[in-house]
Short mmCIF file of N, CA, C and O in Angstrom, two decimals:
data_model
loop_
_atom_site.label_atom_id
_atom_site.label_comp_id
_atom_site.label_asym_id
_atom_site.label_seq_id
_atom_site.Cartn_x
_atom_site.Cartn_y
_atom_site.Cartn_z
N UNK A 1 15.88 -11.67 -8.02
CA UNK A 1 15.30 -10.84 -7.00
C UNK A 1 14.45 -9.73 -7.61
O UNK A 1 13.36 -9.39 -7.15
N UNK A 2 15.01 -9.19 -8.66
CA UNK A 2 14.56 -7.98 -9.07
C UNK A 2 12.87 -8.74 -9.97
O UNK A 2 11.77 -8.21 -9.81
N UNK A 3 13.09 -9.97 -10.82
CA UNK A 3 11.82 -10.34 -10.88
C UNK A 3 10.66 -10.85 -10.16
O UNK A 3 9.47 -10.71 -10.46
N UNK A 4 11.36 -11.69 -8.83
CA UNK A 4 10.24 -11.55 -8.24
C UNK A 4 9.84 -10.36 -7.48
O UNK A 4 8.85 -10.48 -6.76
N UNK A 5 10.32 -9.42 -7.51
CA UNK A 5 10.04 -7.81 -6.81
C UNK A 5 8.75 -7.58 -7.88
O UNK A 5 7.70 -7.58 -7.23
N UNK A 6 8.54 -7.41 -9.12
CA UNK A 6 8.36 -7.35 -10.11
C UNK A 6 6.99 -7.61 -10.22
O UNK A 6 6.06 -6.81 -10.27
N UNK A 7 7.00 -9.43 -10.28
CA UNK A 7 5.75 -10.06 -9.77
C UNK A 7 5.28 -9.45 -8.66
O UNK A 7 4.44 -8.67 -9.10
N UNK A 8 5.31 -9.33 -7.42
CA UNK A 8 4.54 -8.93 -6.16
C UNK A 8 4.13 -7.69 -7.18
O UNK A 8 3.01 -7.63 -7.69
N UNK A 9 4.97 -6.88 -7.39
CA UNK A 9 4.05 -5.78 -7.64
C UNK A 9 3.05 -5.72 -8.64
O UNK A 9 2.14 -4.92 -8.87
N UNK A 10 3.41 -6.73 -9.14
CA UNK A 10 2.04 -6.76 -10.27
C UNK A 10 0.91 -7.47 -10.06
O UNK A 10 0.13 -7.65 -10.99
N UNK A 11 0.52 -8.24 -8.11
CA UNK A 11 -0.10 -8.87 -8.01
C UNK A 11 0.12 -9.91 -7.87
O UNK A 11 -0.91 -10.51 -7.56
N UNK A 12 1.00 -10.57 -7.92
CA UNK A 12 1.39 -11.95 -7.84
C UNK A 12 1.63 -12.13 -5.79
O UNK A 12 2.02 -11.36 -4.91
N UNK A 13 1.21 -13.34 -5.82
CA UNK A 13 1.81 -13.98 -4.83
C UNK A 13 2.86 -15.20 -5.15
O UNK A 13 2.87 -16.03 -6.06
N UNK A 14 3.72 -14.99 -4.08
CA UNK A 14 4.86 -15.81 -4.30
C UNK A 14 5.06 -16.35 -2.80
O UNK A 14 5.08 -15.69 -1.77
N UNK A 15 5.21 -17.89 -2.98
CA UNK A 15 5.78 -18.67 -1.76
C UNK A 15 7.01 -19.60 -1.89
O UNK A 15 7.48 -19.81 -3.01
N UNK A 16 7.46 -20.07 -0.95
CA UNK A 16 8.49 -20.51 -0.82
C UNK A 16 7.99 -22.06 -0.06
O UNK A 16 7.13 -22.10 0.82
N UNK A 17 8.58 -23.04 -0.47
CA UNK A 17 8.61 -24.34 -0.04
C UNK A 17 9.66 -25.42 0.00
O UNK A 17 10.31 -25.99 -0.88
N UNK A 18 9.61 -25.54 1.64
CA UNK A 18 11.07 -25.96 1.77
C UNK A 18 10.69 -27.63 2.19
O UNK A 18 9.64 -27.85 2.79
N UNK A 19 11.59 -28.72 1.84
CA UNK A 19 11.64 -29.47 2.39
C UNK A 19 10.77 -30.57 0.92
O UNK A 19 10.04 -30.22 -0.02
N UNK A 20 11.25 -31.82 1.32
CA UNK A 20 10.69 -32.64 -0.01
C UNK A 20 8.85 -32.98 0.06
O UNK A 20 8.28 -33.31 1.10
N UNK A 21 8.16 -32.81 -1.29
CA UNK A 21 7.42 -33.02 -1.59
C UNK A 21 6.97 -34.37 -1.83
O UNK A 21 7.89 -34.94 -2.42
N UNK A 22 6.02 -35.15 -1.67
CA UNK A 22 5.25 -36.09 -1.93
C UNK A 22 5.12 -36.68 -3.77
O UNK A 22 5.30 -35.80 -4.62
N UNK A 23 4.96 -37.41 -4.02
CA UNK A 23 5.17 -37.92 -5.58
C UNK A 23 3.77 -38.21 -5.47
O UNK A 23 2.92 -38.67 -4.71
N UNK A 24 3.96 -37.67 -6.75
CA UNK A 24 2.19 -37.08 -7.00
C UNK A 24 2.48 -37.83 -8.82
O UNK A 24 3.51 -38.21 -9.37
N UNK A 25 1.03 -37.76 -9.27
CA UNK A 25 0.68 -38.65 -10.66
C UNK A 25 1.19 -37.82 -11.73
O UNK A 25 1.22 -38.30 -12.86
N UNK A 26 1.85 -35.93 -11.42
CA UNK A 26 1.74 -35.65 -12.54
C UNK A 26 3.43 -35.78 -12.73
O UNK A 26 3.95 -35.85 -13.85
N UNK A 27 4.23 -35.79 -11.44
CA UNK A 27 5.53 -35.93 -11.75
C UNK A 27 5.93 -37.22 -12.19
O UNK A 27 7.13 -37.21 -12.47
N UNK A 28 5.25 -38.66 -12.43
CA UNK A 28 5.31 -39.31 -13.26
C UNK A 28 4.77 -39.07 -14.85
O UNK A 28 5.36 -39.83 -15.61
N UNK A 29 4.03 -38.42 -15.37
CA UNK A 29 3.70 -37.99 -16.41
C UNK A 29 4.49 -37.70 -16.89
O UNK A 29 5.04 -38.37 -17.77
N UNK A 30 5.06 -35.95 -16.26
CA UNK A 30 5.85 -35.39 -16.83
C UNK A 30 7.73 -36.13 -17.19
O UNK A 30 8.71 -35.63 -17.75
N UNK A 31 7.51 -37.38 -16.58
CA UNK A 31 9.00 -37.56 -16.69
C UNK A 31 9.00 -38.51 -18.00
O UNK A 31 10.00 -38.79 -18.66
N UNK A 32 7.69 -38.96 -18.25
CA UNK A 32 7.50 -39.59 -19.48
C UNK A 32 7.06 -38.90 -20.72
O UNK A 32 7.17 -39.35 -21.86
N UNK A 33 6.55 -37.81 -20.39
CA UNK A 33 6.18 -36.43 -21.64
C UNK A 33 6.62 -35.52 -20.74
O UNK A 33 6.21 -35.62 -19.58
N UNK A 34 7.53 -34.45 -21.08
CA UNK A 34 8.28 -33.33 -20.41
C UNK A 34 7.34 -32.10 -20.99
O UNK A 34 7.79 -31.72 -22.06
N UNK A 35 6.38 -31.51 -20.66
CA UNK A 35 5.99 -30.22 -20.76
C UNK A 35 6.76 -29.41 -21.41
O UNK A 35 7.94 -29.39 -21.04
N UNK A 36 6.31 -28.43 -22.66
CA UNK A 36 7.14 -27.84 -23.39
C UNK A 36 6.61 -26.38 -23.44
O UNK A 36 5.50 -26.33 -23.98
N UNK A 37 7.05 -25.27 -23.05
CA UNK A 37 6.44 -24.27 -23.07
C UNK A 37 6.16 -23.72 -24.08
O UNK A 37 7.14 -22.98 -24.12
N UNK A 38 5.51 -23.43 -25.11
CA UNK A 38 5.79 -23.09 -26.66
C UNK A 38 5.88 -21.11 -26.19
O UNK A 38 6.86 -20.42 -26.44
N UNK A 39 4.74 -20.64 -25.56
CA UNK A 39 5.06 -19.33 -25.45
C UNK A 39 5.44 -18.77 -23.96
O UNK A 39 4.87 -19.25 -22.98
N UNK A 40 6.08 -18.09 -23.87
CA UNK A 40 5.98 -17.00 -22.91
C UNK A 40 4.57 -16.65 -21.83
O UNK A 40 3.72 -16.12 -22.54
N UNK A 41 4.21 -16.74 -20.77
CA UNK A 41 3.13 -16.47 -19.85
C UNK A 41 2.59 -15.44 -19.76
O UNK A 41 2.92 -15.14 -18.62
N UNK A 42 1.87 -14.50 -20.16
CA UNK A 42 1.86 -12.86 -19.87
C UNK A 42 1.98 -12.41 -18.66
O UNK A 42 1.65 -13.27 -17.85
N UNK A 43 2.33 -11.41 -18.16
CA UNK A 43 2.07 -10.36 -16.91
C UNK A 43 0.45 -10.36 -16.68
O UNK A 43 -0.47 -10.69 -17.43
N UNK A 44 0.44 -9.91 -15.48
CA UNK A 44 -0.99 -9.29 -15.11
C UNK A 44 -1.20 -7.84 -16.13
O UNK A 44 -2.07 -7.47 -16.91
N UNK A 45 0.25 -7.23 -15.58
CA UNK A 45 0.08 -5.64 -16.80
C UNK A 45 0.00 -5.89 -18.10
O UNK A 45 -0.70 -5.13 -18.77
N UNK A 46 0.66 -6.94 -18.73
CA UNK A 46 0.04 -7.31 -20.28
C UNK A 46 -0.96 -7.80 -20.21
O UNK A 46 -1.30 -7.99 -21.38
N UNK A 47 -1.65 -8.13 -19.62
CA UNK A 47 -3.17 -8.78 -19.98
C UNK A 47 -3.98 -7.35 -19.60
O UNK A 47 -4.85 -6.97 -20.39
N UNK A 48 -3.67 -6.55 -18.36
CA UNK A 48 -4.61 -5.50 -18.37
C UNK A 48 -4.47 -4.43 -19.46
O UNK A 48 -5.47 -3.75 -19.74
N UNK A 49 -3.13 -4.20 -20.20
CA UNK A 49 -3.29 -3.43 -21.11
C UNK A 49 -3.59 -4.06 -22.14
O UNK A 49 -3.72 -3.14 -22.96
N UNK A 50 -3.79 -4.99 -22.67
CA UNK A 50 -4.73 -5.96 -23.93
C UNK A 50 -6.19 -5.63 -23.51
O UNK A 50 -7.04 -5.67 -24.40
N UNK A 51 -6.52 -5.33 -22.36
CA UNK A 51 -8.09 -5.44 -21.92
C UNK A 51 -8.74 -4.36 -22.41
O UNK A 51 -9.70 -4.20 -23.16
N UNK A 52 -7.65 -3.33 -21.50
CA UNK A 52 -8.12 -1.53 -21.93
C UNK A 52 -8.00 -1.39 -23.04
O UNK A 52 -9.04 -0.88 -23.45
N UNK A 53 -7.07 -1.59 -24.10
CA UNK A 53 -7.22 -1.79 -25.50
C UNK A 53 -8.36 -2.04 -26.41
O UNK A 53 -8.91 -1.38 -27.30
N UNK A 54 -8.54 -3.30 -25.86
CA UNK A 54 -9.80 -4.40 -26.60
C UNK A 54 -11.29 -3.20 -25.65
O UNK A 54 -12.22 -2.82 -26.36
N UNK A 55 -11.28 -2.92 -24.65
CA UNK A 55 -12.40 -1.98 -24.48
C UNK A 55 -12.11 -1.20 -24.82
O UNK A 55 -12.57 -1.53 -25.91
N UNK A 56 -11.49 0.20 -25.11
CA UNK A 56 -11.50 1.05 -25.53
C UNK A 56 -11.92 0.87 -26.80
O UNK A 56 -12.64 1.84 -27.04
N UNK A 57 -11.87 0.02 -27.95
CA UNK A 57 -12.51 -0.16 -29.04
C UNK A 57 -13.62 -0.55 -28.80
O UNK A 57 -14.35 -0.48 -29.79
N UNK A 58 -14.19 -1.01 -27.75
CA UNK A 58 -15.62 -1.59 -27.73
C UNK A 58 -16.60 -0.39 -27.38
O UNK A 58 -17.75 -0.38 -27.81
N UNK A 59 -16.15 0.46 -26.69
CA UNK A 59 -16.82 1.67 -26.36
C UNK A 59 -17.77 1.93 -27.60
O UNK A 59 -17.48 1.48 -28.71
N UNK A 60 -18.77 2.56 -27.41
CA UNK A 60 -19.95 3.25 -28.34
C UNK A 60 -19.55 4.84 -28.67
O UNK A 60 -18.79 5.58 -28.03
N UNK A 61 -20.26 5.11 -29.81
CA UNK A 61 -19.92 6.21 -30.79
C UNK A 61 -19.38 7.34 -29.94
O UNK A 61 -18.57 8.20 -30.28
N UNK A 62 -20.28 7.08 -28.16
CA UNK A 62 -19.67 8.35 -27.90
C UNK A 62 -18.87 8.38 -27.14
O UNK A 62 -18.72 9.43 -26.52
N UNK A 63 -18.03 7.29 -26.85
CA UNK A 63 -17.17 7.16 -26.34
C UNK A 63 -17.06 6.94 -24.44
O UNK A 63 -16.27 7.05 -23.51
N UNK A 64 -18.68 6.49 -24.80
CA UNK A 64 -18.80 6.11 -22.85
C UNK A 64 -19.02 4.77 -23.07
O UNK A 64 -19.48 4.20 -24.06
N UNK A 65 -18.53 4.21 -21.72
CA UNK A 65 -18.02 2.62 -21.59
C UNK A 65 -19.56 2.42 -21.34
O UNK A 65 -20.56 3.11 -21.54
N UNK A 66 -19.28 1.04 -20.77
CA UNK A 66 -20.72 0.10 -20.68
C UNK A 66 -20.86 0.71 -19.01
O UNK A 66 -21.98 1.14 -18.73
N UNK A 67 -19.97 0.75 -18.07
CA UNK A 67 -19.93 1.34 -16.95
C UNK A 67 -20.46 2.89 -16.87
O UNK A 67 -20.92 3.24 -15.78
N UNK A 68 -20.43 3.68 -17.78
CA UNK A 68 -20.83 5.03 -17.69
C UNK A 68 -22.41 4.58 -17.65
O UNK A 68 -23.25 5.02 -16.86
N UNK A 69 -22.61 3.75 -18.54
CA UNK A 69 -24.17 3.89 -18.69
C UNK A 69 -24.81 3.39 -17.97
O UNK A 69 -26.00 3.67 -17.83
N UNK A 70 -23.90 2.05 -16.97
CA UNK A 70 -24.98 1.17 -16.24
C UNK A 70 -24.86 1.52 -14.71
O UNK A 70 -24.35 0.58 -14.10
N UNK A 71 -25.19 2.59 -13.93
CA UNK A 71 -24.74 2.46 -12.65
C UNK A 71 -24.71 1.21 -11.95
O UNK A 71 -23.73 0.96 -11.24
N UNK A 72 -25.64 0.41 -12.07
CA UNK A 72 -25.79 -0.86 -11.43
C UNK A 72 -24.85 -1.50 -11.31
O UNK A 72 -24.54 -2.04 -10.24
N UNK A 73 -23.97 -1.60 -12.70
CA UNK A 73 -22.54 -2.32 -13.17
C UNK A 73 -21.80 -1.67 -12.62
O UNK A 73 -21.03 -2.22 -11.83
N UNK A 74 -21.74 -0.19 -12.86
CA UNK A 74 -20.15 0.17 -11.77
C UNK A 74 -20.68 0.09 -10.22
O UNK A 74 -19.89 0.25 -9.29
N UNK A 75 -21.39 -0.04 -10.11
CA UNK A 75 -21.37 -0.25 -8.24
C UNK A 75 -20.99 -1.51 -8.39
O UNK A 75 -19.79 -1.69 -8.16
N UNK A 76 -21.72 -2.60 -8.76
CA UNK A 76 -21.17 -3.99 -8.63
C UNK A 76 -19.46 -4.18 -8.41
O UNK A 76 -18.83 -4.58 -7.43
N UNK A 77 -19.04 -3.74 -9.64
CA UNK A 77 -17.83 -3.68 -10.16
C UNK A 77 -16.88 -2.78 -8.68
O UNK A 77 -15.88 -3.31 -8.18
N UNK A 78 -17.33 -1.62 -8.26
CA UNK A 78 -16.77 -0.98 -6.90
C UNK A 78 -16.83 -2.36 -6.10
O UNK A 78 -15.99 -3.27 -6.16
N UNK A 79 -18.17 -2.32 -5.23
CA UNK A 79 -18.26 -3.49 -4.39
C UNK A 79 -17.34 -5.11 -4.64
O UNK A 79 -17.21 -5.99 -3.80
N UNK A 80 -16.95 -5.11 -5.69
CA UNK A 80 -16.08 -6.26 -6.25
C UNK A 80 -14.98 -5.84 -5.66
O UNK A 80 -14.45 -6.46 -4.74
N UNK A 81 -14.64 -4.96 -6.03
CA UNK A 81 -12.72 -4.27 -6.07
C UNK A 81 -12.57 -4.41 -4.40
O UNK A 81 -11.59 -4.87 -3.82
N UNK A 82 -13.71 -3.91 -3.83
CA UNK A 82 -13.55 -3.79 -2.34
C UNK A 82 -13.18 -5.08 -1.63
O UNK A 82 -12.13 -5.40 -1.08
N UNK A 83 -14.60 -5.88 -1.83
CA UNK A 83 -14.07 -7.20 -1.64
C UNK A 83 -12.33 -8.24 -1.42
O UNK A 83 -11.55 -8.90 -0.74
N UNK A 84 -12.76 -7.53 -2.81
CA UNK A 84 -10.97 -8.30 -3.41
C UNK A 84 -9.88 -7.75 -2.18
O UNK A 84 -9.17 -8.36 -1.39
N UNK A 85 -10.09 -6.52 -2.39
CA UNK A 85 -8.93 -5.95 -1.37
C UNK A 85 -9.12 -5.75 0.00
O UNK A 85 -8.32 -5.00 0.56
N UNK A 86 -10.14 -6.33 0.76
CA UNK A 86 -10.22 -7.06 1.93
C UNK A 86 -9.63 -8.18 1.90
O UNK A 86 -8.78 -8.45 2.75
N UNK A 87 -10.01 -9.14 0.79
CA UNK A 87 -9.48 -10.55 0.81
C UNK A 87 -7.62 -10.63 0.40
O UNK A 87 -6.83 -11.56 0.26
N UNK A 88 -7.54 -9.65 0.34
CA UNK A 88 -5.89 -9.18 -0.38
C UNK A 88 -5.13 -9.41 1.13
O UNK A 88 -4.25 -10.16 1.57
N UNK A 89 -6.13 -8.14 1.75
CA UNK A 89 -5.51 -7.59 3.16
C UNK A 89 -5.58 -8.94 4.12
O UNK A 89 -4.79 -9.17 5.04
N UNK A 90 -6.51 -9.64 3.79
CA UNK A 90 -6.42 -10.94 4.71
C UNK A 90 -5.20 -11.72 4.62
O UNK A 90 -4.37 -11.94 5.50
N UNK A 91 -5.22 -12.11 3.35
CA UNK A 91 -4.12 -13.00 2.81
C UNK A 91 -2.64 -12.62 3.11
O UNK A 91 -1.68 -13.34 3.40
N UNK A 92 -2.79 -10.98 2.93
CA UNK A 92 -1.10 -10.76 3.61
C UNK A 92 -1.13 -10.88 4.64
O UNK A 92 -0.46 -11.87 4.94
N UNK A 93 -1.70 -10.23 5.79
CA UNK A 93 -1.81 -10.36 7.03
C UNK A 93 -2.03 -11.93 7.73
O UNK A 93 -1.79 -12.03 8.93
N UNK A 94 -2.49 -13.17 6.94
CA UNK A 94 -2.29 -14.55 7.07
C UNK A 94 -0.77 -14.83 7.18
O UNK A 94 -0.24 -15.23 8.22
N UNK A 95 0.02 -14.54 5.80
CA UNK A 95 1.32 -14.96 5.23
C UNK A 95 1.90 -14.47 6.22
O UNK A 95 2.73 -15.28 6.64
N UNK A 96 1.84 -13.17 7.05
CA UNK A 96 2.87 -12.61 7.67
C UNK A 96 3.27 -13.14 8.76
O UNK A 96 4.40 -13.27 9.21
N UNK A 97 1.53 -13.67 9.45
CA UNK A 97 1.54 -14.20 10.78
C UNK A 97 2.38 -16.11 10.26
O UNK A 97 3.21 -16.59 11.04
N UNK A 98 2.16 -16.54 9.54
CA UNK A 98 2.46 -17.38 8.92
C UNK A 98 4.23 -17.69 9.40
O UNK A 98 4.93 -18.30 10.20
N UNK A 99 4.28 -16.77 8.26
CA UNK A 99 6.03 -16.26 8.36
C UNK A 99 6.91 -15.92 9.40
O UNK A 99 8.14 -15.99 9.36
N UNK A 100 6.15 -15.52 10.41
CA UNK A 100 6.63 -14.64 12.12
C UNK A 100 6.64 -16.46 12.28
O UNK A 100 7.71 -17.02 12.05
N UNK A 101 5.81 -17.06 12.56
CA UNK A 101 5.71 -18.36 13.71
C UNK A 101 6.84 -19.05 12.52
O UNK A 101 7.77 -19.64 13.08
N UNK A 102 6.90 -19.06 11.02
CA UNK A 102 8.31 -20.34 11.14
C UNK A 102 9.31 -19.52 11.50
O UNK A 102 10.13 -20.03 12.26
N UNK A 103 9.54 -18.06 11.09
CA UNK A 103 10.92 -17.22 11.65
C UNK A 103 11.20 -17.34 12.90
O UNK A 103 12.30 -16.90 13.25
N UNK A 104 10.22 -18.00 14.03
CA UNK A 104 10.74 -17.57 15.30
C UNK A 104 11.13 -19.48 15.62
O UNK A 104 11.51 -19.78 16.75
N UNK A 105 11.01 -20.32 14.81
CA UNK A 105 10.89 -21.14 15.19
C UNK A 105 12.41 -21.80 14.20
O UNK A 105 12.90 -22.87 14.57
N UNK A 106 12.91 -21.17 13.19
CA UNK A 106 14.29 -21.67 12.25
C UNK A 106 15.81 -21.78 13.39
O UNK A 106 16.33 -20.89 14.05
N UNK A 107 16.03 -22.65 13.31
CA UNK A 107 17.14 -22.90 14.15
C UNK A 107 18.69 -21.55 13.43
O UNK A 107 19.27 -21.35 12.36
N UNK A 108 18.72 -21.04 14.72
CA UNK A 108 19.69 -19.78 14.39
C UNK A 108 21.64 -20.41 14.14
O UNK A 108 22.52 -19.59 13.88
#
C-alpha cells in the first residue's frame, strides 16, 4: 500500500484489472524464455534528479541554463507543462467517472 501510495505520488498511474485476460503471443514467449530483470527500474524522482544533475553540469560559465537564455524555449517548455496538466486533469477525472459507474454497479 505504502508503495503504491508512493508511485501515484511520483506520477505514476496505477490500475487494477479484474477478471481473466486473453492469451496473447507474448505469454507464450515468456513461458518458453522467462524475462529476467537484471536491474532495478528507476523512479520518476531518480531519473529527475540524474537530469538536474547532468544539467546543472551542462550549464555555461555563468551558470544560466539554456532556458535563461532562450525565452522561446521556456515558453514552449511552460506551454508544455500546461498541456500535460490539463491532460493529467482529464485522465483523473476519466478514471474517477470510470470508477463511480463499476462502484455503483459491484454486487454488495
Amino acid at each position: 500500500s505504502l508503495f503504491l501510495a508512493q508511485l501515484q505520488q511520483e506520477g505514476y498511474s496505477i490500475y487494477s484489472v479484474r477478471g481473466t485476460l486473453p492469451e496473447c503471443e507474448a505469454d507464450g514467449i515468456l513461458r518458453i524464455t522467462p524475462a529476467i530483470q537484471l536491474e532495478r527500474p528507476k523512479l520518476i524522482s531518480e531519473v529527475t534528479k540524474q537530469k538536474e544533475k547532468e544539467e546543472g553540469r551542462s550549464s555555461d560559465v555563468e551558470g544560466r541554463s539554456s532556458q535563461e537564455e532562450d525565452p522561446d524555449l521556456a515558453e514552449a517548455l511552460r506551454i508544455s507543462r500546461q498541456e500535460n496538466e490539463l491532460d493529467d486533469r482529464s485522465l483523473q477525472e476519466a478514471l474517477r467517472l470510470s470508477m463511480q459507474g463499476y462502484l455503483e454497479n459491484v454486487p454488495q
